[in-house]
Short mmCIF file of C-alpha atoms in Angstrom, two decimals:
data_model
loop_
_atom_site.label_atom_id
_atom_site.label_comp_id
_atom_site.label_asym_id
_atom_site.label_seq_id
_atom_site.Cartn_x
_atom_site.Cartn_y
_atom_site.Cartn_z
CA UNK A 20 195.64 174.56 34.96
CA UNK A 21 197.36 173.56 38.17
CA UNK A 22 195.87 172.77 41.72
CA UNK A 23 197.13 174.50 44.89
CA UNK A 24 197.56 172.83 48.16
CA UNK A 25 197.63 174.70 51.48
CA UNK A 26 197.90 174.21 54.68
CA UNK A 27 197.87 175.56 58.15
CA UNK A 28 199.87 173.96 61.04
CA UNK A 29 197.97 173.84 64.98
CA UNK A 30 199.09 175.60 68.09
CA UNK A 31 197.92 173.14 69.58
CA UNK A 32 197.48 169.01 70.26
CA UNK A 33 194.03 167.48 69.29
CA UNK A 34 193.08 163.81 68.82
CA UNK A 35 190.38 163.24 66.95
CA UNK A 36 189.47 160.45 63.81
CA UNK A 37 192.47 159.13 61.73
CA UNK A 38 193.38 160.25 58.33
CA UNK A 39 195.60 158.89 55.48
CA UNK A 40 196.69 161.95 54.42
CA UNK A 41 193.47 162.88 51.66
CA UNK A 42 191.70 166.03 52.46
CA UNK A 43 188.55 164.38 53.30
CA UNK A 44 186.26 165.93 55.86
CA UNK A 45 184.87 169.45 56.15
CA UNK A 46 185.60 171.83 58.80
CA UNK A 47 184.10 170.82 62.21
CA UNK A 48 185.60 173.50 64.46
CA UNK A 49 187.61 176.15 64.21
CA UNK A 50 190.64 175.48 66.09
CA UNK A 51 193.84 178.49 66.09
CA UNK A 52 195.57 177.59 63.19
CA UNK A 53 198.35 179.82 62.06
CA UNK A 54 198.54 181.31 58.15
CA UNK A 55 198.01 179.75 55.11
CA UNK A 56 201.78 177.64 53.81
CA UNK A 57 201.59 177.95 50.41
CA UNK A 58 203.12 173.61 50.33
CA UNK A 59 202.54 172.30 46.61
CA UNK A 60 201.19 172.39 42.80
CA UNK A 61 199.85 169.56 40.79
CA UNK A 62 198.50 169.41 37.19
CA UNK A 63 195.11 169.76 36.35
CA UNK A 64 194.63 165.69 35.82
CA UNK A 65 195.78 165.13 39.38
CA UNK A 66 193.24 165.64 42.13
CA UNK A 67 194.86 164.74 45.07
CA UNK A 68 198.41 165.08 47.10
CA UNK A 69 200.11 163.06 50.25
CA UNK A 70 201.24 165.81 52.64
CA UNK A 71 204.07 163.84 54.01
CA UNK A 72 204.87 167.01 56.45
CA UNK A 73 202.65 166.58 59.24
CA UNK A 74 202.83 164.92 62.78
CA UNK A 75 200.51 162.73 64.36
CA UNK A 76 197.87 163.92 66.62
CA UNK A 77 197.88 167.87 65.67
CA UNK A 78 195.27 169.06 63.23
CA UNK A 79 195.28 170.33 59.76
CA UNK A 80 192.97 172.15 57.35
CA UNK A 81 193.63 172.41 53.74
CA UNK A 82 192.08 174.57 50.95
CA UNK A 83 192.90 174.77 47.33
CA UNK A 84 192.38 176.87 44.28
CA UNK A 85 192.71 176.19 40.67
CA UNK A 86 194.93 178.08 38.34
CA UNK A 87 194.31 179.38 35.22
CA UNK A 88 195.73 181.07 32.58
CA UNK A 89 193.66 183.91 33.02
CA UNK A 90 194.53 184.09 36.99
CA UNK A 91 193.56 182.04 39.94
CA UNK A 92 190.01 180.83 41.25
CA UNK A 93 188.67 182.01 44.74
CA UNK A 94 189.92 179.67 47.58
CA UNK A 95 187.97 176.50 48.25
CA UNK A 96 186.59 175.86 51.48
CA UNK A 97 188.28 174.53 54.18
CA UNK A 98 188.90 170.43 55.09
CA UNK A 99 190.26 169.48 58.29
CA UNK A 100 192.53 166.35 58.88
CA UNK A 101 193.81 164.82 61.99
CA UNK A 102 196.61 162.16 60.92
CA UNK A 103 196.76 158.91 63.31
CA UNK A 104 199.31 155.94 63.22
CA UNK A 105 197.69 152.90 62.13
CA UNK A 106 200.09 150.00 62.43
CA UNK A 107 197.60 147.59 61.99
CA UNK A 108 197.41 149.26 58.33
CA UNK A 109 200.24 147.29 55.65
CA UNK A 110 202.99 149.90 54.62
CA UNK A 111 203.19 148.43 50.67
CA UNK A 112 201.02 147.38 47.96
CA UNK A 113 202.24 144.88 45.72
CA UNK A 114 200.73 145.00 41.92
CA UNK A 115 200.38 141.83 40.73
CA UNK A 116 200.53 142.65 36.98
CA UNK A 117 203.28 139.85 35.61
CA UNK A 118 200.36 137.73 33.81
CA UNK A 119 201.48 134.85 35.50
CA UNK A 120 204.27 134.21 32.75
CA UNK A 121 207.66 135.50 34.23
CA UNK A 122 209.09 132.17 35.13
CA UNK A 123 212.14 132.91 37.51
CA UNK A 124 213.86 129.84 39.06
CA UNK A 125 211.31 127.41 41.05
CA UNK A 126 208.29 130.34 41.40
CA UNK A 127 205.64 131.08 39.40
CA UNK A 128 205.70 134.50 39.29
CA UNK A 129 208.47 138.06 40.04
CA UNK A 130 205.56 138.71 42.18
CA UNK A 131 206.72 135.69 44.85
CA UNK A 132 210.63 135.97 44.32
CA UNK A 133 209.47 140.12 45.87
CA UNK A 134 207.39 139.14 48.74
CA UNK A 135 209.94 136.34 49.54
CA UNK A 136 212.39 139.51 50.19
CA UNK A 137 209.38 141.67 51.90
CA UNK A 138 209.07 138.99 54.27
CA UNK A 139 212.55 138.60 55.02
CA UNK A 140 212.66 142.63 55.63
CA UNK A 141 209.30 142.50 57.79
CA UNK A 142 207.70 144.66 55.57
CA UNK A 143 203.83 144.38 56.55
CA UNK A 144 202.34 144.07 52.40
CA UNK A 145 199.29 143.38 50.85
CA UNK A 146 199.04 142.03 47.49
CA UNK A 147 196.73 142.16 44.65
CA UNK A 148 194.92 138.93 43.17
CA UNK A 149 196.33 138.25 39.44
CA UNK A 150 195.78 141.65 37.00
CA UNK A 151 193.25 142.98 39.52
CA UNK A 152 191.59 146.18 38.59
CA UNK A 153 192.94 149.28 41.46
CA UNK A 154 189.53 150.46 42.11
CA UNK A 155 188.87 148.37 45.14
CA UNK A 156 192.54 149.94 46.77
CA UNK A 157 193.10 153.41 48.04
CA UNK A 158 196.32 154.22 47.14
CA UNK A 159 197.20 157.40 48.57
CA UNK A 160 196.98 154.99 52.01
CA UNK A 161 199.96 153.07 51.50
CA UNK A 162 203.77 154.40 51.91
CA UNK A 163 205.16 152.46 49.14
CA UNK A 164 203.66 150.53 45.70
CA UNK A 165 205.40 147.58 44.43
CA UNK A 166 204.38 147.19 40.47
CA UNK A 167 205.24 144.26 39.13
CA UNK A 168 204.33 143.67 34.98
CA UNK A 169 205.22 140.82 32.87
CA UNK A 170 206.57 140.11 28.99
CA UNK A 171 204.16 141.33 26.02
CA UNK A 172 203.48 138.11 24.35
CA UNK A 173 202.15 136.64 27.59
CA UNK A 174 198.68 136.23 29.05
CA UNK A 175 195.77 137.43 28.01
CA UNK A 176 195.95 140.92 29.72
CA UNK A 177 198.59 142.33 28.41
CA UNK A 178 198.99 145.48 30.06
CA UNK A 179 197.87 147.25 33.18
CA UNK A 180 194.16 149.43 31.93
CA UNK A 181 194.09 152.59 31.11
CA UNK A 182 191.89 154.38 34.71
CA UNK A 183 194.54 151.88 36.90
CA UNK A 184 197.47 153.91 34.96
CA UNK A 185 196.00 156.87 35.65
CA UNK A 186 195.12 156.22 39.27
CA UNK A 187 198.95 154.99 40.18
CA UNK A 188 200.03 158.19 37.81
CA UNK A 189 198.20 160.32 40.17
CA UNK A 190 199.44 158.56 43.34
CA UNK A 191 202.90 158.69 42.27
CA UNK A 192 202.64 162.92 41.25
CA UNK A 193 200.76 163.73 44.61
CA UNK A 194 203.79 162.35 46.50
CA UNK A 195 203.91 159.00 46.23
CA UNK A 196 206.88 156.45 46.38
CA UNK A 197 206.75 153.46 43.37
CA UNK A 198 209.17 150.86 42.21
CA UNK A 199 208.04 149.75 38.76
CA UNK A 200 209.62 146.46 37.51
CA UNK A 201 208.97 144.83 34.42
CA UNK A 202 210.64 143.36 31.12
CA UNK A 203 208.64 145.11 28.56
CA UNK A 204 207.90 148.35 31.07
CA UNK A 205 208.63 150.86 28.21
CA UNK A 206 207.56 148.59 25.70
CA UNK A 207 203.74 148.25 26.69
CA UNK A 208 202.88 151.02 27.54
CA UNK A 209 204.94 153.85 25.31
CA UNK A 210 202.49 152.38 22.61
CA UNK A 211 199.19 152.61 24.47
CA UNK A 212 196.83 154.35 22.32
CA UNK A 213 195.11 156.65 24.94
CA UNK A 214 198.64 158.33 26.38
CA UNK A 215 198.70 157.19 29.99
CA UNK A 216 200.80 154.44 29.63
CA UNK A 217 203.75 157.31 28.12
CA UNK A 218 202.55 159.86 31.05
CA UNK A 219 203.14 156.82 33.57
CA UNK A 220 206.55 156.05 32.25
CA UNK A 221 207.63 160.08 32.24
CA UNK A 222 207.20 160.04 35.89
CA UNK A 223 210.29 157.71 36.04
CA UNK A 224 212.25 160.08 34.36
CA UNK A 225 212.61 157.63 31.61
CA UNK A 226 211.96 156.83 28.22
CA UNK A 227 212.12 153.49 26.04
CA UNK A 228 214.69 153.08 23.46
CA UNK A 229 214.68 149.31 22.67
CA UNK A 230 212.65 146.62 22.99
CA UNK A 231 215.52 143.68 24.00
CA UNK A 232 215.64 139.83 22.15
CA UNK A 233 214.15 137.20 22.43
CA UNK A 234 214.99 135.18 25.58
CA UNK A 235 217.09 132.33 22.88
CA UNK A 236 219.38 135.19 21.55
CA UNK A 237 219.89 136.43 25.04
CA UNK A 238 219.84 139.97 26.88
CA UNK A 239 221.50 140.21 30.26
CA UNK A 240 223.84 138.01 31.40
CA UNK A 241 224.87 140.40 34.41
CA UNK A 242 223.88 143.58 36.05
CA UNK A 243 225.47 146.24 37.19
CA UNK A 244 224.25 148.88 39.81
CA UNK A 245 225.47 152.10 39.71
CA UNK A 246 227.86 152.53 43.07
CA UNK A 247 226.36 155.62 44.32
CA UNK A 248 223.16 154.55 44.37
CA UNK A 249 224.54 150.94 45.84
CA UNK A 250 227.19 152.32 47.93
CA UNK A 251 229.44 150.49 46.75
CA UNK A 252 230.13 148.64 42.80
CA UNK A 253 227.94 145.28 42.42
CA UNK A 254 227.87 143.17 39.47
CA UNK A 255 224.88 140.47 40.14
CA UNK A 256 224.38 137.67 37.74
CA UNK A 257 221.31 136.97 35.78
CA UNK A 258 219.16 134.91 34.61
CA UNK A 259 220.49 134.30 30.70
CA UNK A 260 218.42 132.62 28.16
CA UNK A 261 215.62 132.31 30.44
CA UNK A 262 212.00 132.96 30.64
CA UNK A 263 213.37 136.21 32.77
CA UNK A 264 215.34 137.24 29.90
CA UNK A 265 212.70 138.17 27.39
CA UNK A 266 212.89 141.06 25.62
CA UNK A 267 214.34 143.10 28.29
CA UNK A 268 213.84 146.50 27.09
CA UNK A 269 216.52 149.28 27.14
CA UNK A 270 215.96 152.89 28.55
CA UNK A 271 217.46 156.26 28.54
CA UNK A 272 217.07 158.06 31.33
CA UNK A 273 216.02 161.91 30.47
CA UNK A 274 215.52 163.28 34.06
CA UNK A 275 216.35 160.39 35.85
CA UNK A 276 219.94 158.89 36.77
CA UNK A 277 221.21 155.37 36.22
CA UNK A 278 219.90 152.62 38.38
CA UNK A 279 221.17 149.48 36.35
CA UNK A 280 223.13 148.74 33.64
CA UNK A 281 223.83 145.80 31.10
CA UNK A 282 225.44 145.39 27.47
CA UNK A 283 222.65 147.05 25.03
CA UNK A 284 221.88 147.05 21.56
CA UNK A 285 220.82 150.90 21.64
CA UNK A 286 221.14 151.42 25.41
CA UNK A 287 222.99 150.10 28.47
CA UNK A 288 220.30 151.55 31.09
CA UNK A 289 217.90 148.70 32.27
CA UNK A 290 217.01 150.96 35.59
CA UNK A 291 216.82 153.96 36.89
CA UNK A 292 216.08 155.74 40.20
CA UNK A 293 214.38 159.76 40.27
CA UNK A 294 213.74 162.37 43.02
CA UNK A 295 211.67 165.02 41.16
CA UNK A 296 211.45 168.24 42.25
CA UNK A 297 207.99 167.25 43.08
CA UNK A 298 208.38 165.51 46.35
CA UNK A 299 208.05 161.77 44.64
CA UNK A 300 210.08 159.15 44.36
CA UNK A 301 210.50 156.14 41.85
CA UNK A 302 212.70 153.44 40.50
CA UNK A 303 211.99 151.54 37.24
CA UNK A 304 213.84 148.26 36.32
CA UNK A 305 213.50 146.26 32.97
CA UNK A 306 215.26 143.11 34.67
CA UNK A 307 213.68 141.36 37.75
CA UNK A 308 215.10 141.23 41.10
CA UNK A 309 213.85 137.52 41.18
CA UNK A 310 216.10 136.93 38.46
CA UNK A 311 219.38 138.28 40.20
CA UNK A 312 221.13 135.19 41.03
CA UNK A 313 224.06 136.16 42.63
CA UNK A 314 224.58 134.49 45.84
CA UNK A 315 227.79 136.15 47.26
CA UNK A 316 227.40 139.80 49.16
CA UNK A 317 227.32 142.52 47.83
CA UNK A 318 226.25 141.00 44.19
CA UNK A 319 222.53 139.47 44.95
CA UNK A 320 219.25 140.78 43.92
CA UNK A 321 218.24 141.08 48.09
CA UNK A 322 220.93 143.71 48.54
CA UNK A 323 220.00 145.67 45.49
CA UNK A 324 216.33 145.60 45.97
CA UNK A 325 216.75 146.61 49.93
CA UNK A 326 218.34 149.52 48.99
CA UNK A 327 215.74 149.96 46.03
CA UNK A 328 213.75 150.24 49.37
CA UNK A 329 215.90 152.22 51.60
CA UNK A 330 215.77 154.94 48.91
CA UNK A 331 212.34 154.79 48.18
CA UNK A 332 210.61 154.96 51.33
CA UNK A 333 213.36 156.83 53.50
CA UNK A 334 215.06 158.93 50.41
CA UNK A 335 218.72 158.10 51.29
CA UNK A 336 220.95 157.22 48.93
CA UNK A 337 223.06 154.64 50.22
CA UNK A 338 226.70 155.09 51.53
CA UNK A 339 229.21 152.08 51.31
CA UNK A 340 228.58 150.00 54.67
CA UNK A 341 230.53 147.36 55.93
CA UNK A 342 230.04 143.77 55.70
CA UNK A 343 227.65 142.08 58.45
CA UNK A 344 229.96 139.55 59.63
CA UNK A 345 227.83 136.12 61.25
CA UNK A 346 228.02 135.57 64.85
CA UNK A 347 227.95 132.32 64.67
CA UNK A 348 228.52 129.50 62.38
CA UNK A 349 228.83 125.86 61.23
CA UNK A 350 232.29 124.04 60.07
CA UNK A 351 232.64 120.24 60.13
CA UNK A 352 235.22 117.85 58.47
CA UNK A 353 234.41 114.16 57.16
CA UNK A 354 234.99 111.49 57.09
CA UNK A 355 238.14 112.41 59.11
CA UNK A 356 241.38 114.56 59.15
CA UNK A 357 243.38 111.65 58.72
CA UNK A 358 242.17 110.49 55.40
CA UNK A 359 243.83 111.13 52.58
CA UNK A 360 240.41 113.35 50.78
CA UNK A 361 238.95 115.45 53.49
CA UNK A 362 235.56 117.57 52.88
CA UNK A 363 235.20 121.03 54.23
CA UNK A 364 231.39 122.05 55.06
CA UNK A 365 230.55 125.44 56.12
CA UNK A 366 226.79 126.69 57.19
CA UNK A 367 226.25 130.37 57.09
CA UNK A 368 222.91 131.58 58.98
CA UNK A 369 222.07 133.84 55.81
CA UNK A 370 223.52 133.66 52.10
CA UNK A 371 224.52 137.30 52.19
CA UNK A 372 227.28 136.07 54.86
#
């Protein structure tokens, strides 16, 4: 069966304790609330939903039933919410699933080359210690979750258990907004024996088709990002016949549409990007944005992952934009302009420029 999710919307302004968006605490008063809004439907294995419709300060009570085949159940009793801003609260959760094996340039991890470009956005994060179990994190709290998964044959925990799959399956169908990013993302889970790695992946709108080469025979030696998505055409180098390039699986997208693309065995697709009908929102990439190494705007792996982020968290699909031109700069000439050899140095404030 399905859940149902309704709400009533407040004539008027109250303040009262701060919510994340859960239906959490029983009815207290009774406050005019208009009629019951019939506002979503979830499957039977997903108990909760992130009413992204609501404005801080006014009051909202939810009820639900549960649908059957034979008919629906009686309605539940009611749960009042009173959403609050909480800046103090970080916007993203980084996974930290890579095993500590992705290698890209001089980090340790795709987990640092990412917060290296949430820092750079100001992005307040919090990330997870090493393959640490979900349990401890309420997800439905945070506006965006950052996955990051490593290559099969590395580390001892292979891939991300079974109740954590399920928990960030049920975040992402109530609502939620997840960027998955991983070499072996189809690879690792489309085989896990209990299903949830396969329902996971299905919420990309995605499905695997090949499981890349090994890093000496080489995958990707560029990527290219599909222009409407990008706003504009960007072919960003990669990392070839690295650590980075290991087994980089290949997708097909079956709801989904194109994110990335790069010379396939079976497939081209390496990402893809997905607003279901649903109200969620997710991007899934077999090739790391740590491992972009384009330096010249448009074609680096900051560009493409902040408007990874512009979708995800505002839902816009980027329009061409023009080029952010530096304000100021630095030139100098050595060792003089009357030698016959003279040296040209230019410093930029940011590479993109």
């Amino acid at each position: 069966g399905t859940s149902k999710a309704k709400a009533t919307k407040p004539e008027r302004v109250m303040t009262s304790l701060w919510c994340a968006g859960f239906i959490s605490a029983p009815l207290l008063s009774s406050p005019p609330f208009t009629e019951p809004e019939f506002i979503a439907e979830v499957p039977w294995w997903c108990s909760s939903y992130i009413d992204r419709e609501v404005d801080n300060f006014l009051v909202y009570q939810y009820m639900v039933t549960a649908v059957y085949e034979e008919g629906e159940s009686r309605r539940s009793n009611w749960a009042i919410a009173n959403p609050r801003p909480n800046p103090e609260h970080p916007e993203v959760l980084l996974y930290d699933f890579d095993n500590g094996g992705t290698f890209i340039g001089d980090t340790a991890g795709s987990d640092q080359a990412l917060e290296h470009y949430l820092n750079s956005y100001g992005y307040n994060y919090v990330k997870t210690e090493q393959d640490e179990p979900l349990d401890g994190y309420r997800l439905g709290e945070y506006n965006l979750i950052i996955v990051t998964t490593g290559v099969y044959d590395i580390g001892e925990n292979r891939r991300i258990r079974s109740q954590d799959l399920r928990r960030l399956a049920e975040y992402l169908r109530s609502g939620g907004r997840v960027y998955l990013e991983g070499a072996d993302v189809g690879y690792n889970y489309i085989h896990q024996d209990d299903g949830w790695g396969e329902q996971f992946l299905s919420l990309f709108g995605v499905d695997y088709a090949f499981d890349g080469l090994n890093f000496n025979d080489g995958n990707v030696q560029t990527v290219n990002g599909n222009s409407y998505f990008f706003g504009r055409d960007i072919e960003v180098p990669y990392a070839f016949r690295t650590m980075a390039d290991q087994f980089i699986d290949e997708l097909t997208v079956t709801e989904a549409e194109t994110m990335f693309t790069a010379g396939g065995n079976v497939s081209s697709v390496r990402g893809a990007y997905y607003q279901s009908e649903y109200g969620y929102r997710s991007c899934v990439s077999s090739v790391y944005i740590g491992a972009m190494t384009g330096k010249w705007f448009p074609h680096t792996g900051s560009y493409a992952f902040r408007k990874i982020l512009q979708f995800l968290i505002s839902g816009q699909t980027p329009v061409e934009e023009e080029v952010s031109l530096p304000s100021n700069f630095g030139f100098r000439l050595y060792p003089n302009p009357f030698n016959s050899q003279l040296n040209l140095s230019v410093q930029l404030p940011e590479p993109d420029n």
